mmCIF file of C-alpha atoms and ligand atoms in Angstrom:
data_model
loop_
_atom_site.group_PDB
_atom_site.id
_atom_site.type_symbol
_atom_site.label_atom_id
_atom_site.label_comp_id
_atom_site.label_asym_id
_atom_site.label_seq_id
_atom_site.Cartn_x
_atom_site.Cartn_y
_atom_site.Cartn_z
ATOM 1 C CA MET E 1 0.445 29.302 13.738
ATOM 2 C CA LYS E 2 2.372 26.142 12.888
ATOM 3 C CA PRO E 3 0.470 23.342 11.097
ATOM 4 C CA LYS E 4 -0.521 20.425 13.309
ATOM 5 C CA ILE E 5 0.533 16.976 12.123
ATOM 6 C CA ALA E 6 -0.518 13.646 13.627
ATOM 7 C CA ILE E 7 2.225 11.016 13.399
ATOM 8 C CA LEU E 8 0.950 7.434 13.698
ATOM 9 C CA ALA E 9 3.586 4.768 14.346
ATOM 10 C CA THR E 10 3.033 1.147 13.306
ATOM 11 C CA GLY E 11 6.560 -0.319 13.710
ATOM 12 C CA GLY E 12 9.107 -1.405 11.108
ATOM 13 C CA THR E 13 12.814 -0.870 10.718
ATOM 14 C CA ILE E 14 12.463 2.852 11.408
ATOM 15 C CA ALA E 15 11.715 1.692 14.965
ATOM 16 C CA GLY E 16 14.274 -1.138 14.715
ATOM 17 C CA VAL E 17 17.192 -1.768 17.063
ATOM 18 C CA ILE E 18 20.343 -3.919 17.138
ATOM 19 C CA ASP E 19 23.289 -3.625 19.470
ATOM 20 C CA ASP E 20 25.993 -2.641 16.980
ATOM 21 C CA ALA E 21 26.210 0.150 14.421
ATOM 22 C CA ILE E 22 27.597 -1.859 11.497
ATOM 23 C CA THR E 23 24.924 -4.550 11.283
ATOM 24 C CA THR E 24 21.889 -3.660 9.176
ATOM 25 C CA THR E 25 20.239 -7.108 9.132
ATOM 26 C CA GLY E 26 18.894 -9.398 11.852
ATOM 27 C CA TYR E 27 17.690 -6.475 14.011
ATOM 28 C CA LYS E 28 14.366 -6.336 15.827
ATOM 29 C CA ALA E 29 11.873 -4.211 13.869
ATOM 30 C CA GLY E 30 9.213 -2.325 15.837
ATOM 31 C CA ALA E 31 11.251 -1.998 19.035
ATOM 32 C CA LEU E 32 11.120 1.764 19.714
ATOM 33 C CA ASN E 33 7.972 3.670 20.495
ATOM 34 C CA ILE E 34 6.671 6.864 18.897
ATOM 35 C CA GLU E 35 8.190 9.198 21.538
ATOM 36 C CA VAL E 36 11.697 7.894 20.816
ATOM 37 C CA LEU E 37 11.151 8.261 17.047
ATOM 38 C CA LEU E 38 10.050 11.870 17.486
ATOM 39 C CA ASP E 39 12.907 12.724 19.874
ATOM 40 C CA ALA E 40 15.355 11.627 17.160
ATOM 41 C CA VAL E 41 14.102 14.392 14.827
ATOM 42 C CA PRO E 42 13.732 17.545 16.988
ATOM 43 C CA GLN E 43 13.983 19.689 13.801
ATOM 44 C CA ILE E 44 10.395 18.884 12.767
ATOM 45 C CA LYS E 45 9.066 20.729 15.822
ATOM 46 C CA GLU E 46 10.478 23.960 14.357
ATOM 47 C CA PHE E 47 7.889 23.971 11.564
ATOM 48 C CA ALA E 48 5.039 21.770 12.831
ATOM 49 C CA THR E 49 3.188 20.960 16.018
ATOM 50 C CA ILE E 50 3.294 17.210 16.396
ATOM 51 C CA VAL E 51 0.925 14.832 18.112
ATOM 52 C CA GLY E 52 1.970 11.168 18.180
ATOM 53 C CA TYR E 53 -0.026 7.917 18.356
ATOM 54 C CA GLN E 54 1.165 4.321 18.607
ATOM 55 C CA ILE E 55 -1.099 2.130 16.432
ATOM 56 C CA SER E 56 1.015 -1.037 16.543
ATOM 57 C CA ASN E 57 4.697 -1.919 16.853
ATOM 58 C CA ILE E 58 5.284 -4.750 14.425
ATOM 59 C CA ASP E 59 7.528 -5.922 11.630
ATOM 60 C CA SER E 60 5.324 -5.037 8.670
ATOM 61 C CA SER E 61 5.657 -8.560 7.249
ATOM 62 C CA ASN E 62 3.123 -9.293 10.027
ATOM 63 C CA MET E 63 0.701 -6.569 8.827
ATOM 64 C CA SER E 64 -2.963 -7.619 9.028
ATOM 65 C CA ASN E 65 -6.343 -6.506 7.713
ATOM 66 C CA GLU E 66 -7.227 -5.667 11.301
ATOM 67 C CA ILE E 67 -4.346 -3.213 11.781
ATOM 68 C CA GLN E 68 -4.929 -1.658 8.353
ATOM 69 C CA LEU E 69 -8.609 -1.150 9.195
ATOM 70 C CA ASN E 70 -7.803 0.369 12.623
ATOM 71 C CA LEU E 71 -5.243 2.654 11.033
ATOM 72 C CA ALA E 72 -7.640 3.875 8.335
ATOM 73 C CA LYS E 73 -10.412 4.459 10.896
ATOM 74 C CA LYS E 74 -8.064 6.412 13.165
ATOM 75 C CA ILE E 75 -6.820 8.580 10.271
ATOM 76 C CA ASN E 76 -10.365 9.269 9.057
ATOM 77 C CA LYS E 77 -11.320 10.347 12.578
ATOM 78 C CA LEU E 78 -8.248 12.569 13.007
ATOM 79 C CA LEU E 79 -8.692 14.272 9.635
ATOM 80 C CA THR E 80 -12.265 15.321 10.387
ATOM 81 C CA LYS E 81 -10.832 17.577 13.110
ATOM 82 C CA ASP E 82 -10.154 21.118 11.908
ATOM 83 C CA GLU E 83 -6.975 21.382 13.967
ATOM 84 C CA ILE E 84 -5.255 18.387 12.285
ATOM 85 C CA ASP E 85 -3.709 19.420 8.963
ATOM 86 C CA ALA E 86 -2.160 16.150 7.827
ATOM 87 C CA VAL E 87 -1.143 12.642 8.906
ATOM 88 C CA VAL E 88 2.226 10.895 8.688
ATOM 89 C CA VAL E 89 2.407 7.122 9.201
ATOM 90 C CA THR E 90 5.656 5.357 10.072
ATOM 91 C CA HIS E 91 5.577 1.802 8.699
ATOM 92 C CA GLY E 92 7.833 -1.129 7.886
ATOM 93 C CA THR E 93 8.926 -1.105 4.283
ATOM 94 C CA ASP E 94 8.009 -4.740 3.459
ATOM 95 C CA THR E 95 4.269 -4.120 3.116
ATOM 96 C CA MET E 96 4.266 -0.316 3.037
ATOM 97 C CA GLU E 97 2.966 -0.237 -0.553
ATOM 98 C CA GLU E 98 -0.050 -2.374 0.468
ATOM 99 C CA THR E 99 -1.036 -0.226 3.463
ATOM 100 C CA ALA E 100 -0.438 2.951 1.434
ATOM 101 C CA TYR E 101 -2.748 1.728 -1.339
ATOM 102 C CA PHE E 102 -5.338 0.575 1.217
ATOM 103 C CA LEU E 103 -5.349 4.076 2.752
ATOM 104 C CA ASN E 104 -5.398 5.639 -0.725
ATOM 105 C CA LEU E 105 -8.718 3.852 -1.309
ATOM 106 C CA THR E 106 -10.290 4.344 2.136
ATOM 107 C CA ILE E 107 -9.304 7.769 3.543
ATOM 108 C CA LYS E 108 -12.136 10.253 3.096
ATOM 109 C CA SER E 109 -10.211 13.521 3.156
ATOM 110 C CA ASP E 110 -8.071 15.568 0.799
ATOM 111 C CA LYS E 111 -5.630 16.452 3.581
ATOM 112 C CA PRO E 112 -2.177 14.900 3.025
ATOM 113 C CA VAL E 113 -1.476 11.366 4.276
ATOM 114 C CA ILE E 114 2.176 10.344 3.969
ATOM 115 C CA LEU E 115 3.853 7.017 4.777
ATOM 116 C CA THR E 116 7.533 6.663 5.519
ATOM 117 C CA GLY E 117 9.945 4.160 7.032
ATOM 118 C CA ALA E 118 13.561 3.144 6.931
ATOM 119 C CA MET E 119 15.796 0.519 5.410
ATOM 120 C CA ARG E 120 18.367 0.664 8.240
ATOM 121 C CA PRO E 121 17.520 0.260 11.925
ATOM 122 C CA SER E 122 17.695 3.339 14.129
ATOM 123 C CA THR E 123 20.962 2.098 15.710
ATOM 124 C CA ALA E 124 22.820 1.743 12.378
ATOM 125 C CA MET E 125 25.633 3.945 11.160
ATOM 126 C CA SER E 126 23.955 6.182 8.523
ATOM 127 C CA ALA E 127 20.440 5.199 9.569
ATOM 128 C CA ASP E 128 17.902 6.677 7.150
ATOM 129 C CA GLY E 129 14.800 6.884 9.372
ATOM 130 C CA SER E 130 15.273 10.404 10.772
ATOM 131 C CA LYS E 131 15.745 12.041 7.374
ATOM 132 C CA ASN E 132 12.796 10.120 5.924
ATOM 133 C CA LEU E 133 10.587 11.235 8.824
ATOM 134 C CA TYR E 134 11.774 14.823 8.452
ATOM 135 C CA ASN E 135 10.963 14.699 4.715
ATOM 136 C CA ALA E 136 7.547 13.152 5.381
ATOM 137 C CA VAL E 137 6.603 16.036 7.686
ATOM 138 C CA ALA E 138 7.990 18.567 5.179
ATOM 139 C CA LEU E 139 5.762 16.993 2.518
ATOM 140 C CA ALA E 140 2.775 16.803 4.883
ATOM 141 C CA ILE E 141 2.809 20.561 5.541
ATOM 142 C CA ASN E 142 3.267 21.503 1.889
ATOM 143 C CA GLU E 143 0.205 23.227 0.354
ATOM 144 C CA LYS E 144 0.604 21.270 -2.888
ATOM 145 C CA SER E 145 0.305 17.924 -1.093
ATOM 146 C CA LYS E 146 -3.469 18.240 -0.699
ATOM 147 C CA ASN E 147 -5.712 16.043 -2.816
ATOM 148 C CA LYS E 148 -2.843 14.035 -4.295
ATOM 149 C CA GLY E 149 -3.900 10.748 -2.727
ATOM 150 C CA VAL E 150 -1.771 8.925 -0.192
ATOM 151 C CA MET E 151 1.966 9.295 -0.793
ATOM 152 C CA ILE E 152 5.134 7.488 0.279
ATOM 153 C CA VAL E 153 8.384 9.300 1.031
ATOM 154 C CA MET E 154 11.564 7.223 0.988
ATOM 155 C CA ASN E 155 15.135 8.259 0.192
ATOM 156 C CA ASP E 156 14.056 11.754 -0.978
ATOM 157 C CA ARG E 157 11.560 10.308 -3.483
ATOM 158 C CA ILE E 158 7.855 11.222 -3.424
ATOM 159 C CA LEU E 159 5.815 8.261 -4.709
ATOM 160 C CA SER E 160 2.075 7.849 -5.148
ATOM 161 C CA ALA E 161 0.562 4.985 -3.153
ATOM 162 C CA ARG E 162 -0.784 3.466 -6.370
ATOM 163 C CA ALA E 163 2.546 3.431 -8.189
ATOM 164 C CA ALA E 164 5.031 2.759 -5.379
ATOM 165 C CA VAL E 165 6.714 -0.648 -5.254
ATOM 166 C CA LYS E 166 9.489 -1.936 -3.011
ATOM 167 C CA THR E 167 12.031 -2.858 -5.668
ATOM 168 C CA HIS E 168 15.142 -3.626 -3.599
ATOM 169 C CA THR E 169 15.440 -5.930 -0.592
ATOM 170 C CA LEU E 170 18.164 -3.970 1.222
ATOM 171 C CA ASN E 171 19.328 -0.760 -0.482
ATOM 172 C CA LEU E 172 18.408 2.637 0.964
ATOM 173 C CA ASP E 173 16.912 3.441 -2.439
ATOM 174 C CA ALA E 174 14.433 0.598 -2.061
ATOM 175 C CA PHE E 175 11.298 2.177 -3.545
ATOM 176 C CA SER E 176 10.444 3.199 -7.073
ATOM 177 C CA SER E 177 7.450 3.644 -9.350
ATOM 178 C CA PRO E 178 8.420 1.211 -12.124
ATOM 179 C CA ASN E 179 5.422 1.783 -14.386
ATOM 180 C CA PHE E 180 4.859 5.519 -14.585
ATOM 181 C CA GLY E 181 7.461 7.262 -12.437
ATOM 182 C CA ASP E 182 7.568 9.074 -9.084
ATOM 183 C CA LEU E 183 5.537 12.185 -8.258
ATOM 184 C CA GLY E 184 8.598 14.212 -7.333
ATOM 185 C CA TYR E 185 11.425 14.512 -4.815
ATOM 186 C CA ILE E 186 12.528 16.392 -1.719
ATOM 187 C CA LEU E 187 15.833 18.202 -1.491
ATOM 188 C CA ASP E 188 17.053 19.864 1.722
ATOM 189 C CA GLY E 189 13.470 19.874 3.019
ATOM 190 C CA LYS E 190 12.067 21.509 -0.147
ATOM 191 C CA VAL E 191 9.345 19.712 -2.067
ATOM 192 C CA TYR E 192 9.447 19.436 -5.874
ATOM 193 C CA PHE E 193 6.453 17.874 -7.647
ATOM 194 C CA TYR E 194 6.792 16.833 -11.293
ATOM 195 C CA ASN E 195 3.979 14.369 -12.020
ATOM 196 C CA THR E 196 0.335 13.893 -11.101
ATOM 197 C CA ILE E 197 -1.741 10.772 -10.662
ATOM 198 C CA GLU E 198 -4.919 10.449 -12.712
ATOM 199 C CA LYS E 199 -6.457 7.390 -11.015
ATOM 200 C CA LEU E 200 -9.186 8.303 -8.520
ATOM 201 C CA HIS E 201 -8.460 8.017 -4.794
ATOM 202 C CA THR E 202 -9.512 8.921 -1.222
ATOM 203 C CA LYS E 203 -12.787 10.929 -1.278
ATOM 204 C CA ASN E 204 -13.490 9.771 -4.831
ATOM 205 C CA THR E 205 -13.783 6.056 -4.120
ATOM 206 C CA PRO E 206 -16.948 4.268 -2.928
ATOM 207 C CA PHE E 207 -15.135 2.277 -0.208
ATOM 208 C CA ASP E 208 -16.307 3.045 3.313
ATOM 209 C CA ILE E 209 -14.510 1.031 5.983
ATOM 210 C CA ASP E 210 -15.595 2.948 9.065
ATOM 211 C CA HIS E 211 -18.164 0.315 10.076
ATOM 212 C CA LEU E 212 -16.229 -2.764 8.921
ATOM 213 C CA GLU E 213 -14.684 -5.162 11.444
ATOM 214 C CA ASP E 214 -12.999 -7.400 8.848
ATOM 215 C CA LEU E 215 -12.446 -7.723 5.104
ATOM 216 C CA PRO E 216 -13.366 -10.467 2.626
ATOM 217 C CA LYS E 217 -10.738 -13.204 2.368
ATOM 218 C CA VAL E 218 -8.626 -12.734 -0.769
ATOM 219 C CA ASP E 219 -5.411 -14.667 -1.448
ATOM 220 C CA ILE E 220 -2.636 -14.649 -4.059
ATOM 221 C CA LEU E 221 -1.411 -17.577 -6.193
ATOM 222 C CA TYR E 222 1.934 -17.392 -7.976
ATOM 223 C CA THR E 223 2.326 -18.924 -11.457
ATOM 224 C CA TYR E 224 5.390 -21.029 -12.424
ATOM 225 C CA SER E 225 6.309 -23.712 -14.939
ATOM 226 C CA ASN E 226 4.671 -27.113 -14.302
ATOM 227 C CA ASP E 227 1.980 -25.274 -12.281
ATOM 228 C CA GLY E 228 -1.013 -27.436 -13.046
ATOM 229 C CA SER E 229 -2.196 -29.376 -10.000
ATOM 230 C CA GLY E 230 -4.660 -26.811 -8.661
ATOM 231 C CA VAL E 231 -4.183 -28.194 -5.122
ATOM 232 C CA ALA E 232 -3.522 -24.746 -3.655
ATOM 233 C CA ALA E 233 -6.445 -23.080 -5.449
ATOM 234 C CA LYS E 234 -8.874 -25.790 -4.311
ATOM 235 C CA ALA E 235 -7.555 -25.765 -0.728
ATOM 236 C CA LEU E 236 -7.845 -21.994 -0.475
ATOM 237 C CA PHE E 237 -11.362 -22.048 -1.882
ATOM 238 C CA GLU E 238 -12.425 -24.796 0.538
ATOM 239 C CA ASN E 239 -10.889 -22.740 3.345
ATOM 240 C CA GLY E 240 -13.157 -19.762 2.662
ATOM 241 C CA THR E 241 -11.216 -17.693 0.155
ATOM 242 C CA GLN E 242 -13.701 -15.603 -1.793
ATOM 243 C CA ALA E 243 -11.310 -14.351 -4.449
ATOM 244 C CA LEU E 244 -7.868 -15.089 -5.810
ATOM 245 C CA VAL E 245 -5.328 -12.823 -7.436
ATOM 246 C CA ILE E 246 -3.126 -14.768 -9.827
ATOM 247 C CA ALA E 247 0.462 -13.574 -10.283
ATOM 248 C CA GLY E 248 0.469 -14.752 -13.878
ATOM 249 C CA SER E 249 3.491 -15.149 -16.146
ATOM 250 C CA GLY E 250 4.260 -12.486 -18.754
ATOM 251 C CA SER E 251 1.209 -10.402 -19.592
ATOM 252 C CA GLY E 252 -0.977 -12.444 -17.218
ATOM 253 C CA ASN E 253 -0.773 -16.013 -18.498
ATOM 254 C CA ILE E 254 -1.653 -19.129 -16.505
ATOM 255 C CA HIS E 255 -0.808 -22.800 -17.143
ATOM 256 C CA GLU E 256 -3.827 -24.219 -18.962
ATOM 257 C CA ASN E 257 -4.378 -26.989 -16.375
ATOM 258 C CA GLN E 258 -4.414 -24.407 -13.591
ATOM 259 C CA LYS E 259 -6.753 -22.204 -15.603
ATOM 260 C CA ASN E 260 -9.210 -25.078 -16.083
ATOM 261 C CA ILE E 261 -9.290 -25.663 -12.321
ATOM 262 C CA LEU E 262 -9.843 -21.947 -11.717
ATOM 263 C CA LYS E 263 -12.729 -22.008 -14.180
ATOM 264 C CA GLU E 264 -14.349 -24.898 -12.269
ATOM 265 C CA LEU E 265 -14.029 -22.916 -9.018
ATOM 266 C CA MET E 266 -15.368 -19.755 -10.686
ATOM 267 C CA LYS E 267 -18.530 -21.693 -11.540
ATOM 268 C CA LYS E 268 -18.876 -22.116 -7.745
ATOM 269 C CA ASN E 269 -18.561 -18.291 -7.310
ATOM 270 C CA LEU E 270 -14.810 -17.879 -6.770
ATOM 271 C CA ILE E 271 -13.745 -14.467 -8.139
ATOM 272 C CA VAL E 272 -10.410 -14.424 -10.001
ATOM 273 C CA ALA E 273 -8.325 -11.380 -10.915
ATOM 274 C CA ILE E 274 -5.229 -11.763 -13.043
ATOM 275 C CA SER E 275 -2.098 -9.737 -12.319
ATOM 276 C CA SER E 276 1.467 -10.532 -13.335
ATOM 277 C CA ARG E 277 4.661 -11.679 -11.652
ATOM 278 C CA ILE E 278 6.436 -9.181 -13.964
ATOM 279 C CA GLN E 279 6.979 -5.817 -12.333
ATOM 280 C CA VAL E 280 6.394 -3.502 -15.272
ATOM 281 C CA GLY E 281 3.676 -3.412 -17.901
ATOM 282 C CA GLU E 282 0.025 -4.251 -18.453
ATOM 283 C CA VAL E 283 -1.879 -7.508 -18.140
ATOM 284 C CA ILE E 284 -3.906 -8.402 -21.229
ATOM 285 C CA LEU E 285 -6.875 -10.772 -21.149
ATOM 286 C CA SER E 286 -8.359 -12.574 -24.138
ATOM 287 C CA LYS E 287 -11.971 -11.787 -25.022
ATOM 288 C CA GLU E 288 -12.823 -15.385 -24.082
ATOM 289 C CA ASP E 289 -11.308 -15.054 -20.573
ATOM 290 C CA GLU E 290 -12.969 -11.688 -20.088
ATOM 291 C CA ASP E 291 -16.338 -13.134 -21.099
ATOM 292 C CA PHE E 292 -15.797 -16.039 -18.712
ATOM 293 C CA GLY E 293 -15.468 -13.533 -15.852
ATOM 294 C CA PHE E 294 -11.726 -13.233 -15.249
ATOM 295 C CA ILE E 295 -10.830 -9.732 -14.027
ATOM 296 C CA CYS E 296 -7.807 -7.925 -15.430
ATOM 297 C CA ALA E 297 -5.633 -6.237 -12.768
ATOM 298 C CA GLN E 298 -4.098 -4.040 -15.483
ATOM 299 C CA ASN E 299 -0.791 -2.715 -14.059
ATOM 300 C CA LEU E 300 -1.509 -3.287 -10.359
ATOM 301 C CA ASN E 301 0.921 -5.795 -8.868
ATOM 302 C CA PRO E 302 -0.578 -8.872 -7.128
ATOM 303 C CA GLN E 303 -0.275 -7.512 -3.586
ATOM 304 C CA LYS E 304 -2.027 -4.264 -4.513
ATOM 305 C CA ALA E 305 -4.605 -6.057 -6.659
ATOM 306 C CA ARG E 306 -5.461 -8.060 -3.509
ATOM 307 C CA ILE E 307 -6.103 -4.829 -1.577
ATOM 308 C CA LEU E 308 -8.442 -3.448 -4.256
ATOM 309 C CA LEU E 309 -10.203 -6.793 -4.638
ATOM 310 C CA MET E 310 -10.905 -7.043 -0.882
ATOM 311 C CA LEU E 311 -12.434 -3.572 -0.903
ATOM 312 C CA ALA E 312 -14.326 -4.269 -4.128
ATOM 313 C CA LEU E 313 -15.905 -7.337 -2.526
ATOM 314 C CA THR E 314 -17.308 -5.155 0.268
ATOM 315 C CA LYS E 315 -19.435 -3.579 -2.487
ATOM 316 C CA THR E 316 -20.235 -6.237 -5.093
ATOM 317 C CA LYS E 317 -19.509 -9.704 -6.484
ATOM 318 C CA ASN E 318 -20.256 -8.626 -10.033
ATOM 319 C CA SER E 319 -17.067 -9.132 -12.060
ATOM 320 C CA LYS E 320 -17.960 -6.362 -14.544
ATOM 321 C CA ILE E 321 -18.339 -3.790 -11.761
ATOM 322 C CA ILE E 322 -15.116 -5.031 -10.142
ATOM 323 C CA GLN E 323 -13.358 -4.730 -13.529
ATOM 324 C CA ASN E 324 -14.506 -1.144 -13.653
ATOM 325 C CA PHE E 325 -12.982 -0.533 -10.194
ATOM 326 C CA PHE E 326 -9.632 -1.781 -11.544
ATOM 327 C CA GLN E 327 -9.912 0.697 -14.408
ATOM 328 C CA THR E 328 -10.794 3.591 -12.126
ATOM 329 C CA TYR E 329 -8.618 3.303 -8.994
HETATM 330 N N1 LIG H 1 10.930 -6.163 7.840
HETATM 331 C C1 LIG H 1 10.881 -4.729 8.063
HETATM 332 C C2 LIG H 1 9.433 -4.315 8.102
HETATM 333 O O1 LIG H 1 8.800 -4.291 7.078
HETATM 334 C C3 LIG H 1 11.611 -4.043 6.967
HETATM 335 C C4 LIG H 1 11.625 -2.538 7.027
HETATM 336 O O2 LIG H 1 10.883 -1.892 7.731
HETATM 337 O O3 LIG H 1 12.457 -1.958 6.284
HETATM 338 O O4 LIG H 1 8.906 -4.008 9.143
#
């Protein structure tokens, strides 16, 4: 019997359309529905039984907590069924790494969950969506894909949700794992794994979103020279932000004036995690900052640190416990 795969469509360029084959910008993302996406890749039906669901049809720059929560709940429900062997999610590439990491922390199954998308709209000459979707299903049915956490497949690369970063605005080869490398690659439909991921994921996290309707408000502040007014930090805090991720300079540094303002807000219970605007490497905190309660995002980029921090806040406000989450997941 063929494995049964649920494909959940959320929109993005893979479902994008424009009326000429040469143009690969300015198209409408999230224009085609799941049936059209599946009809474009009839080959997958040769090795899997497919059931499709439309979750949303958006440009992923408009991704929301609400859609991410609905998606995770739907996947958790599908994967409890014996007859569903794996899930593939089609997603815009802009925020794919955030949704992938969110699912990596909230899916309670060791069955494969794979995200894929496209850099060129479906109407483009040399569109990449069909091959990416084919590869995603090939990975989803592979025995070795179980218990590896959520994965992304783009341009023949297999990337872990934790490591994957969109590192090019337009190229087909837009995703990489700049810190520790990809998990493997797919060639002519065959899956080759080379690396494993040690950070805990899926069933081995404490995050349970099935009864949540929303997530704590966490925002990101970017560091730059002359960044000392603190207007944005104060405004966000007054507007209900519970925690901030700082995209610090270098190994997680912040202008001292900005840091003093953050410290004042932390005394009023704002939680602050420090990441970096640099793509590769670790953030290092001084003993003094650690003792004050700043949380080190280690090598998680700001947008992924925000995802973990939102989920962490559903469990605790204790900065030491949250720091431990950053070490573990
Ligand atoms: N803006 C598009 C999106 O994220 C880009 C893409 O899918 O490649 O939905």
